[in-house]
Coordinates of C-alpha atoms in Angstrom, one line a residue:
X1 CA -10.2 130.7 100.0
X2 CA -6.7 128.7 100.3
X3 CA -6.6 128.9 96.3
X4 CA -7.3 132.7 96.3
X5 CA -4.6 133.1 98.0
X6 CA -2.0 131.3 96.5
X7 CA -3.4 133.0 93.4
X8 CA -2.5 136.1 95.3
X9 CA 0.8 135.1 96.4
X10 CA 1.9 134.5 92.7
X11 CA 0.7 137.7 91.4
X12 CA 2.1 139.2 93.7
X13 CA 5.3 138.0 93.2
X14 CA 5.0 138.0 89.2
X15 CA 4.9 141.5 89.6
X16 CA 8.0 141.9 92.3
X17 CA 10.8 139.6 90.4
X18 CA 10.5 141.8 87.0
X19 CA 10.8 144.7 89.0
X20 CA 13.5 144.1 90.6
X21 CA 15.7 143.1 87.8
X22 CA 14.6 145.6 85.3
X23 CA 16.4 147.9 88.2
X24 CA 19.3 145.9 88.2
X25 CA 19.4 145.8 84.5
X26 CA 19.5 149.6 84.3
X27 CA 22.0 149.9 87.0
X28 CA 24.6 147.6 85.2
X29 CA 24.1 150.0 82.0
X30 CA 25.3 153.1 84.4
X31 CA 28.1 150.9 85.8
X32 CA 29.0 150.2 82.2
X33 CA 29.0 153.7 81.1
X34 CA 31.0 154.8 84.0
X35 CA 33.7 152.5 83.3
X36 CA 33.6 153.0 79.6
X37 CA 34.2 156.8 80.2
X38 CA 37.2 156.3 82.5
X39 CA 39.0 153.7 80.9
X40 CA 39.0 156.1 77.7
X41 CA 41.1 158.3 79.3
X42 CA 42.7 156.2 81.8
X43 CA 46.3 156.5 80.3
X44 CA 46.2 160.8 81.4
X45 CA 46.4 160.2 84.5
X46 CA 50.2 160.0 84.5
X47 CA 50.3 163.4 83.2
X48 CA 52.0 166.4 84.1
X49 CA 50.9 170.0 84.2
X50 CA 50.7 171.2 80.5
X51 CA 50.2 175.0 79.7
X52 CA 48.7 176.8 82.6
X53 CA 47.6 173.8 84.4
X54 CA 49.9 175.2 87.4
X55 CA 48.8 178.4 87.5
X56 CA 45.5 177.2 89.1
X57 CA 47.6 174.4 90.9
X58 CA 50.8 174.8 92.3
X59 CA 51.3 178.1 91.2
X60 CA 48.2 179.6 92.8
X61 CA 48.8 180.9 96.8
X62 CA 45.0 179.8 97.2
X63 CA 44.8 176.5 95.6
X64 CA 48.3 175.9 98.1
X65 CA 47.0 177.0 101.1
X66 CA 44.8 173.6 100.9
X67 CA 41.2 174.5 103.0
X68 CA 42.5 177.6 104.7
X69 CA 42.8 178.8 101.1
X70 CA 38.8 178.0 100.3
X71 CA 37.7 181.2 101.5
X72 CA 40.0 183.3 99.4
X73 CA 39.0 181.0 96.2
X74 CA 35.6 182.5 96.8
X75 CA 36.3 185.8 97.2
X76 CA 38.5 186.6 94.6
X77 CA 38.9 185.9 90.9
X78 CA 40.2 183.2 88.8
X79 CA 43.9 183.8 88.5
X80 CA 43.8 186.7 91.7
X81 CA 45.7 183.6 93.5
X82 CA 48.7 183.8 90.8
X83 CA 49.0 187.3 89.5
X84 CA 48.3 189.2 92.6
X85 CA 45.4 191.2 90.7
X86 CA 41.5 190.6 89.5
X87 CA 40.7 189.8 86.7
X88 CA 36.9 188.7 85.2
X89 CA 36.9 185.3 85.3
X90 CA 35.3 183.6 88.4
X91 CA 35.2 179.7 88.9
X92 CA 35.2 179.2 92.8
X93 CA 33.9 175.2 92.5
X94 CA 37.1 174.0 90.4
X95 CA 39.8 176.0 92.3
X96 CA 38.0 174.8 96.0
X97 CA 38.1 171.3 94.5
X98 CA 42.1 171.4 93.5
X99 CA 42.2 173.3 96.7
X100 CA 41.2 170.1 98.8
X101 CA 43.0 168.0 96.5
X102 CA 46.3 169.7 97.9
X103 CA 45.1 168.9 101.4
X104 CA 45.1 165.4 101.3
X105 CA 47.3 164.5 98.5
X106 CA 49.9 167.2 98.6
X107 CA 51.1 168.6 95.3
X108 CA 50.4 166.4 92.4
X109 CA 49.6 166.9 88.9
X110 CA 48.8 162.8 88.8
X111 CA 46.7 163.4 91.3
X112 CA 44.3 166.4 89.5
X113 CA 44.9 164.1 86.5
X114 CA 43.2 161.3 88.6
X115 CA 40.2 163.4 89.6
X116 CA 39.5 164.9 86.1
X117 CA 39.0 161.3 84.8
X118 CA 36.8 160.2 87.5
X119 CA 34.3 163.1 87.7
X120 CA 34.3 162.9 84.2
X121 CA 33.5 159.5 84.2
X122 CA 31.3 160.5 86.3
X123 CA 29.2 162.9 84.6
X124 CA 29.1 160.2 81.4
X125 CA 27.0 158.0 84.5
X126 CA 24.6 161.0 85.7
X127 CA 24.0 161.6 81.5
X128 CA 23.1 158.4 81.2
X129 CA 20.6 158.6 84.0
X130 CA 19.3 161.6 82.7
X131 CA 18.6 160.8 79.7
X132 CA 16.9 157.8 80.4
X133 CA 14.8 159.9 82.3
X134 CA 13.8 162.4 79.4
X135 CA 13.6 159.6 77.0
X136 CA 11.6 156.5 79.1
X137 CA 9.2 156.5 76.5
X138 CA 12.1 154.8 74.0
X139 CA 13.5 151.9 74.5
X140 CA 17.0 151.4 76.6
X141 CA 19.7 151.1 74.1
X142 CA 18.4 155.0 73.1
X143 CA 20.0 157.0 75.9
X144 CA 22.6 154.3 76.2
X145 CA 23.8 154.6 72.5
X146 CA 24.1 158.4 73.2
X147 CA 25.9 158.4 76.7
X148 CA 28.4 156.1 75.1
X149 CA 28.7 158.5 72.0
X150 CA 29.4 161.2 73.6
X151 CA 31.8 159.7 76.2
X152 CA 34.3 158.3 73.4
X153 CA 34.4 161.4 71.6
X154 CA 37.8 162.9 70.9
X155 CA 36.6 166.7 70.7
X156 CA 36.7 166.0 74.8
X157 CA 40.3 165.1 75.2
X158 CA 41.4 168.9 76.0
X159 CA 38.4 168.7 78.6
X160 CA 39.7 165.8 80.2
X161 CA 44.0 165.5 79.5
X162 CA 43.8 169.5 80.9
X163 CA 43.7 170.3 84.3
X164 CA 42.6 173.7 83.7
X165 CA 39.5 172.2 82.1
X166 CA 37.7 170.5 85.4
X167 CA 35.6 173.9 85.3
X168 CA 33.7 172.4 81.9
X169 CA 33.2 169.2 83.3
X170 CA 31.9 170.4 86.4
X171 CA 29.6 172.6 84.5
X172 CA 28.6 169.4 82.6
X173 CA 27.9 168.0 85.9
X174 CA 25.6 171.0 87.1
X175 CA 23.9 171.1 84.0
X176 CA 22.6 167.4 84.0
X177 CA 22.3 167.6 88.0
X178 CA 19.8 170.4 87.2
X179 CA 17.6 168.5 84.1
X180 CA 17.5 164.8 86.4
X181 CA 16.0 166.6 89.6
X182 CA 14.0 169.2 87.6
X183 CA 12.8 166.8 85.8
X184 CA 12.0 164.5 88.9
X185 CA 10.0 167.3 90.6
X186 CA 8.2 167.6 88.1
X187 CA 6.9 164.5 88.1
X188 CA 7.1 163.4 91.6
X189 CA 6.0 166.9 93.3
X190 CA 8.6 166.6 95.8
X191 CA 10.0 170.2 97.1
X192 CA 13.1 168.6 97.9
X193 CA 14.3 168.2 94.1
X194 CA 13.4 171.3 93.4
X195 CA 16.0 172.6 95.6
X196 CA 18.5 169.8 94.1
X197 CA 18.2 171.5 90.9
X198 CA 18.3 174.4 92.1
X199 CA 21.4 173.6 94.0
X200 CA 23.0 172.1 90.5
X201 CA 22.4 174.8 88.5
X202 CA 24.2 177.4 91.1
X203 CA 26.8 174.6 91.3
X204 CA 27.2 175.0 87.7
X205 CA 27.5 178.6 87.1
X206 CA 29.7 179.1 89.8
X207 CA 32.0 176.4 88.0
X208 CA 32.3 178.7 85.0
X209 CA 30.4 181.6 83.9
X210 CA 28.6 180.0 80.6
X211 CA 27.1 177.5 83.2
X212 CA 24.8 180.5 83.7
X213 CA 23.0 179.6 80.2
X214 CA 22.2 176.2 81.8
X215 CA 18.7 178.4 82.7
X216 CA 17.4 178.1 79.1
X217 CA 17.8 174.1 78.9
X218 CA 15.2 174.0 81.5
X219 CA 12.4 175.4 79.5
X220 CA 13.5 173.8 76.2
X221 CA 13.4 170.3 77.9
X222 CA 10.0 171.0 78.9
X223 CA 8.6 171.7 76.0
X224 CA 10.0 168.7 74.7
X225 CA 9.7 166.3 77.7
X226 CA 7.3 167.9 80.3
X227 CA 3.9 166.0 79.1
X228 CA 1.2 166.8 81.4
X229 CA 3.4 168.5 83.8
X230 CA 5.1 171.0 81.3
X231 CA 3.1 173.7 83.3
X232 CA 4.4 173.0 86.4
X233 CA 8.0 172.1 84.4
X234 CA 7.8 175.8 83.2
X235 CA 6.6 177.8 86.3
X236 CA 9.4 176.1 88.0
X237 CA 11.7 178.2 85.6
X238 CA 11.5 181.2 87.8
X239 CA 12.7 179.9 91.1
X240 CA 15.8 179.6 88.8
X241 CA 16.3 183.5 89.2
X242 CA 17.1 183.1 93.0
X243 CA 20.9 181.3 92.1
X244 CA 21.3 183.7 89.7
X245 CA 20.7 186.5 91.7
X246 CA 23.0 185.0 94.4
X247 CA 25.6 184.0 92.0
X248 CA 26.2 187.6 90.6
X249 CA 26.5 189.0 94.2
X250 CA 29.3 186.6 94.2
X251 CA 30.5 187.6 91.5
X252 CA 31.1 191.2 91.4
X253 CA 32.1 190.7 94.9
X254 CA 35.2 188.8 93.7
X255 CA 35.6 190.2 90.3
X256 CA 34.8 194.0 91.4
X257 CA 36.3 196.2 88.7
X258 CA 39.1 194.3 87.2
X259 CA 39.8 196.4 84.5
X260 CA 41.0 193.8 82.9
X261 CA 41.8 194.4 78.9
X262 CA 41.8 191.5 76.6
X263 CA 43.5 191.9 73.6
X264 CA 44.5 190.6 69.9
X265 CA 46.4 187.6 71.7
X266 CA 43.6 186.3 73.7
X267 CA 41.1 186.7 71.0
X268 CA 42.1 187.6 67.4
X269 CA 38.3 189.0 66.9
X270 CA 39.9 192.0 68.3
X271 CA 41.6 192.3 64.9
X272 CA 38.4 193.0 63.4
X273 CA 38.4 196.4 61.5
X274 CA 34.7 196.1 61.6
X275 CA 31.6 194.5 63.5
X276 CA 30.8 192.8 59.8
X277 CA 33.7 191.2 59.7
X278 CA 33.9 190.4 63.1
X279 CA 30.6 188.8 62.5
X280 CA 31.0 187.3 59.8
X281 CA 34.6 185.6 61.5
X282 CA 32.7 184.6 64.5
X283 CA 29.9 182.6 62.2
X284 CA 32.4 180.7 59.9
X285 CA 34.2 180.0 62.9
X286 CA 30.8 178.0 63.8
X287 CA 30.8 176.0 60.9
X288 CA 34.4 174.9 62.0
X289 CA 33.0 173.8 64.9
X290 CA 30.4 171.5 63.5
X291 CA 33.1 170.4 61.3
X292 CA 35.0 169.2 64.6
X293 CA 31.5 167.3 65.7
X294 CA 31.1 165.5 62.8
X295 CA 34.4 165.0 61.5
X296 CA 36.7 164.9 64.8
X297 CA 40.0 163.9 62.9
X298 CA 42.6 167.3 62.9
X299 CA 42.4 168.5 66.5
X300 CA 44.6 171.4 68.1
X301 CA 45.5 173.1 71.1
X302 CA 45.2 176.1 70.1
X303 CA 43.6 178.6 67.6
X304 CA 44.7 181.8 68.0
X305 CA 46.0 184.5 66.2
X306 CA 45.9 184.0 63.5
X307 CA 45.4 180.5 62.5
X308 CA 41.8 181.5 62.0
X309 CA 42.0 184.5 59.6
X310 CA 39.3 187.6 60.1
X311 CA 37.0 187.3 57.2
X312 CA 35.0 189.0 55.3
X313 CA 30.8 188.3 54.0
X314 CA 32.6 188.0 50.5
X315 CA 34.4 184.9 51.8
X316 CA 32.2 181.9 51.0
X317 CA 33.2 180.1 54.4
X318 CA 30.9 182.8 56.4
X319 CA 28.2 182.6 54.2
X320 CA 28.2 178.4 53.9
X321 CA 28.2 178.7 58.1
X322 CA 25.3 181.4 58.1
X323 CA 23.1 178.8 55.4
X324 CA 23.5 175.8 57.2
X325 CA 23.2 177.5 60.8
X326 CA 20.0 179.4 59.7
X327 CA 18.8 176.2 58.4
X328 CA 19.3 174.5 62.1
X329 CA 17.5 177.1 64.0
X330 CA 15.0 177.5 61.9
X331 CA 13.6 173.7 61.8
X332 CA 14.0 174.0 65.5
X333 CA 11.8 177.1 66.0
X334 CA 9.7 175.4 63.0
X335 CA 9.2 172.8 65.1
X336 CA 8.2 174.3 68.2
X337 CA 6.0 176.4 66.9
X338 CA 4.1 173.0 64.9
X339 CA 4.3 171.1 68.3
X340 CA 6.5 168.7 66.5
X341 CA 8.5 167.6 69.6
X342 CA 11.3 165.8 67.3
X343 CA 14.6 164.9 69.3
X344 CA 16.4 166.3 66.2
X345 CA 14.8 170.1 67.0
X346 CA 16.0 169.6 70.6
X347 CA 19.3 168.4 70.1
X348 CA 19.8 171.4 67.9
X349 CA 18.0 173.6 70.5
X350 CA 20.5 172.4 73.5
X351 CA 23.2 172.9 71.3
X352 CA 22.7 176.5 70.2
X353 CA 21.7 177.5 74.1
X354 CA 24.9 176.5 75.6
X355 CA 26.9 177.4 72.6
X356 CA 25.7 180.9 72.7
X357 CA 27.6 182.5 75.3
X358 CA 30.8 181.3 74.3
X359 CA 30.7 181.8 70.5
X360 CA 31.9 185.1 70.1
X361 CA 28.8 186.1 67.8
X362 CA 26.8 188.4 70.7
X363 CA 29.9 189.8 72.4
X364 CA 33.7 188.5 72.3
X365 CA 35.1 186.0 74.6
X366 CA 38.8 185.7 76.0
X367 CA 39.6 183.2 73.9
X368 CA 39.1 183.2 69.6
X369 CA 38.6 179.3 69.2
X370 CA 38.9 176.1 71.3
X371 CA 37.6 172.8 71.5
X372 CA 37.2 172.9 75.0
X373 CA 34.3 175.2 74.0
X374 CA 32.1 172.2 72.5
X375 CA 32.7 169.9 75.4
X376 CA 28.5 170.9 77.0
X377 CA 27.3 171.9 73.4
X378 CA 28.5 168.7 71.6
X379 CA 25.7 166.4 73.6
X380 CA 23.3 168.1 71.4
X381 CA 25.1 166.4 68.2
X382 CA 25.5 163.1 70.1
X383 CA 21.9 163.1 70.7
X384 CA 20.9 163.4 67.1
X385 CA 23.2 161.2 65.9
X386 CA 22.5 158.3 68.2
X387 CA 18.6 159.2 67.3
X388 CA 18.9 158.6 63.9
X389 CA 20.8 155.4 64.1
X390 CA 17.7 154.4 66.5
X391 CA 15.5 155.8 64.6
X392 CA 16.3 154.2 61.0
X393 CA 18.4 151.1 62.0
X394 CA 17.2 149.8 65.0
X395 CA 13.5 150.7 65.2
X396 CA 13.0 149.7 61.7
X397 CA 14.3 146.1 62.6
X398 CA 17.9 146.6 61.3
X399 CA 19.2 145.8 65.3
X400 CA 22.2 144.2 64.2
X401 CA 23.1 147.0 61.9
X402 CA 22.2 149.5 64.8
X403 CA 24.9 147.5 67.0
X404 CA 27.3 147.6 64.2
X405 CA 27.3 150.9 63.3
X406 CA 27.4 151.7 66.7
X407 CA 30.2 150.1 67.5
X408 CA 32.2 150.8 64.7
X409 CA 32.0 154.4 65.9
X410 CA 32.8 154.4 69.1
X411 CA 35.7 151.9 68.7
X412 CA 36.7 155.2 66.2
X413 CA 36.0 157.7 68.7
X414 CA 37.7 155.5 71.6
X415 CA 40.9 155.1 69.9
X416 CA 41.5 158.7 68.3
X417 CA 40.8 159.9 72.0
X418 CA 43.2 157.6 73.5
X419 CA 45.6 158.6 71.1
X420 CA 45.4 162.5 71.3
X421 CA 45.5 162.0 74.8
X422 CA 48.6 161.1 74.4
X423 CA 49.7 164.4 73.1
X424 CA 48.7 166.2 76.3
X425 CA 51.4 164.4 78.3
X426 CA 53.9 167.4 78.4
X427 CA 54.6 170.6 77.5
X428 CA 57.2 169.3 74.6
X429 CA 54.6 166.9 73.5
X430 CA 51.8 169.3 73.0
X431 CA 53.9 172.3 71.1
X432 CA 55.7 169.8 69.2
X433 CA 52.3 169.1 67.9
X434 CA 50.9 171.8 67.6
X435 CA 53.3 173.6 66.0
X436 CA 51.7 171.2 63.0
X437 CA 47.8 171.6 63.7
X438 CA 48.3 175.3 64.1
X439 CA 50.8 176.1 61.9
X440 CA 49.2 179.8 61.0
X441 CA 49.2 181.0 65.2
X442 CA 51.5 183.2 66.7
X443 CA 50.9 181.6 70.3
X444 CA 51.9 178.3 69.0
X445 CA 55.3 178.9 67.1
X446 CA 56.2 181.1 70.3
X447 CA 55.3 177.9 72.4
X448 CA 57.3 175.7 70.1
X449 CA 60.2 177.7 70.2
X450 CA 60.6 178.5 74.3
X451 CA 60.4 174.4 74.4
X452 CA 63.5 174.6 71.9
X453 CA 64.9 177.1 73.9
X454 CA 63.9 174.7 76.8
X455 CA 65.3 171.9 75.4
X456 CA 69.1 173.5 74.0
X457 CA 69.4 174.2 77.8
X458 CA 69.8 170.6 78.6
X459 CA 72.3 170.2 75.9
X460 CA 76.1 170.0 76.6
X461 CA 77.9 170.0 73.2
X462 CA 78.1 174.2 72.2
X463 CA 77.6 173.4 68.3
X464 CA 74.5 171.4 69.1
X465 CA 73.3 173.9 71.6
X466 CA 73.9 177.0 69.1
X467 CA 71.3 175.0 66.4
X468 CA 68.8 174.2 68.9
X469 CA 69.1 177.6 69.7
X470 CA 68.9 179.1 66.2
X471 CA 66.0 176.6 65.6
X472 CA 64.2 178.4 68.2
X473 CA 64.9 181.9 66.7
X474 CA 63.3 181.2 63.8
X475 CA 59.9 180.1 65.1
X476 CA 60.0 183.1 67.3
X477 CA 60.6 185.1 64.1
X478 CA 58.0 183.5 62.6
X479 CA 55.2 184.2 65.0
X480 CA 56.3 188.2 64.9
X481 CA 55.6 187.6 61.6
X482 CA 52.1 186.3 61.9
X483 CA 52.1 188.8 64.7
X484 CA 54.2 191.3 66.0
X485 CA 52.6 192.4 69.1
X486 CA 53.1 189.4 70.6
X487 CA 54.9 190.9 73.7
X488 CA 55.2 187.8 75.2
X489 CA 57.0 186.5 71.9
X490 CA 59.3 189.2 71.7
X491 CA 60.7 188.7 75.4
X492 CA 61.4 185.1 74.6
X493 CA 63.3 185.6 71.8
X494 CA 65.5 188.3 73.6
X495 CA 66.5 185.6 76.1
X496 CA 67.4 183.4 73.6

């Protein structure tokens, strides 16, 4: 009997030891992640406000009034606190969180700064958890290879160096909050993250309004992940109507009738003499966008009128946008349809889902083009490509050539990020840039030329003063000439 027992005893603890550090292990990898995502964009964090950065900050009678402003931020619309009158955007989570910022660090663009890193950072961590939830039948460096992809990649600077941008990241955070616990009640049964994801996904409509397409990544990712429990993975679909329900009482509440009209400024679509062309704008403009994802080298600020030109179905850049697209979605709905449950086909899948809303192709948006726009969508192309570097490198027994390529990426990624974050540091530093990337916009000669204006006003000597002046005349003249009903142009150039 003694010897059973000490048999026992060392089974048991064979068993215990591997356990515990396999949970260690995985823990360090988070940690790792975490860091790895903050240090990227560690040096923004001395920042100032850049474009309207302040007009949800410091500018913004809500945002100032620190908690007694919190329940004004949920009653009312986005810019309500700084123009005095509704408009249609509604992001209540990222104007309550600079709101409590104010509280208890007073006014401080450093501070914001500080806080868009670290939930950013943050959200990299919960990916990484995530995915190794949806992937645990694939080895580690998988989801890891991913999380680390998509944390270095430079189409995220706006995200991160802009203030303005926390409502994308904590959409990013909603939308993985929502697949982990979905995913965990699924498997464990347990009411209680059920109403965690349920929680997240409110969480991340309310931080901006595409959050709301968050609803169809919850069926996708059963079909591809659910196993045995995709039943119960797709029933669980329709509890998901109860935030939305409650989120548009919200919403109209605050928003009522704004009667707000968006124009050629906010969104050069408007241009459009027809929907065809419209259309046919809006898709070339996607291939753009996958030309950011893969090739993440010429980045800009800004893309407005009319640095992307209204095309036409006889312009070849709509019709190389439409082949490729159509290609993607239809090996994905191939797929589903075979039961091939290829990470390829859902990467492409998530993609498409929270790109959708903010495309422009089903109805126009208040903005033509922006990168910030990718920031959810571009974990879809981060998934594929770490997958076929798994895939082909490291599963065929080319390791060292997985870790190679690998890192030469990210070391890529990392240091284009770090140095367009750089960029974002002022006002002067971003126009004086973009006045390069976007030579062809209206909005960004006008925004070069008030920081000449800007900048004369500083200056002593009257000759010197006069040219600085002059210098900014001419950009103002050039963006009437990309577009003259720029009013906002035309009062600039009548102070100077």
């Amino acid at each position: 009997m003694a010897v059973k027992k000490k048999k026992t005893r060392k089974k048991v603890g064979s068993k215990v030891k591997p356990k515990s550090s396999f949970k260690i292990k995985w823990d360090w990898y988070t940690i790792g992640v975490i860091a790895v995502a903050f240090l990227v964009y560690a040096n923004t964090i001395n920042h100032g406000y850049v474009l309207d950065d302040d007009l949800v900050c410091a500018k913004n009678r809500y945002v100032s009034s620190g908690f007694s402003g919190i329940g004004d931020i949920f009653t009312h619309s986005l810019h309500e606190g700084f123009t005095g009158t509704p408009d249609r955007n509604y992001r209540p989570v990222m104007m309550a969180a600079f709101a409590i910022e104010k509280q208890f660090f007073g006014e401080s663009p450093q501070t914001h700064h500080f806080f868009n890193v670290f939930w950013y950072a943050l959200a990299c961590g919960l990916l990484f958890l995530t995915l190794r939830l949806i992937f645990k039948e694939h080895n580690q460096l998988l989801p890891l290879g991913i999380a680390l992809l998509f944390a270095a990649h430079p189409i995220h600077t706006e995200v991160v160096a802009n203030i303005k941008s926390r409502d994308e990241i904590f959409l990013f955070l909603g939308l993985m909050g929502t697949v982990y616990s979905v995913m965990k009640y699924c498997q464990k049964g347990n009411l209680k993250w059920l109403l965690f994801g349920l929680a997240a996904y409110l969480f991340s409509a309310l931080s901006k309004e595409s959050g709301l397409a968050v609803l169809g990544i919850v069926p996708l990712t059963a079909y591809f992940f659910g196993g045995q429990n995709k039943t119960r993975l797709f029933k669980t679909t329709g509890y998901f109507l109860i935030p939305v329900i409650l989120y548009f009482l919200l919403y109209f509440n605050a928003t009522g009738d704004s009667g707000q009209q968006l124009g050629i400024t906010d969104n050069s679509l408007y241009a459009a003499e027809s929907l065809l062309d419209r259309l046919a704008t809006a898709i070339a403009m996607m291939g753009d966008y996958l030309w950011l994802l893969v090739f993440p080298v010429s980045l800009s600020y800004d893309y407005s009128a009319f640095q992307v030109p209204i095309m036409a179905w006889t312009d070849f850049r709509p019709i190389v946008s439409l082949i490729v697209w159509a290609g993607l979605a239809g090996f994905t709905l191939w797929s589903i349809v075979k039961g091939n449950k290829n990470l390829v086909a859902y990467g492409i899948g998530f993609f498409l889902i929270m790109f959708g809303m903010v495309s422009n192709v089903f109805f126009l948006t208040g903005v033509t083009m922006a990168e910030r726009l990718l920031f959810s969508p571009s974990l879809g192309f981060c998934m594929i490509l770490g997958y076929y570097m798994y895939e082909f490198l490291f599963k065929k027994g080319y390791s060292n050539y997985f870790y190679g390529l690998l890192g030469v990426i990210f070391v890529l990624y990392s240091f284009k990020t770090f140095d367009r974050n750089a960029v974002w540091k002022s006002d002067a530093t971003l126009f004086s840039t973009g006045i390069h990337t976007a030579p062809n916009s209206s909005r960004s000669n006008t925004f070069y030329g008030t920081s000449l204006f800007e900048e004369a006003k500083t200056i002593k000597n009257v000759t010197e003063q006069r040219q600085k002046v002059e210098e900014a005349i001419a950009y103002y003249d050039k963006a009437l000439s990309i577009y003259d009903g720029f009013t906002e142009c035309h009062h600039h150039k009548g102070d100077a």
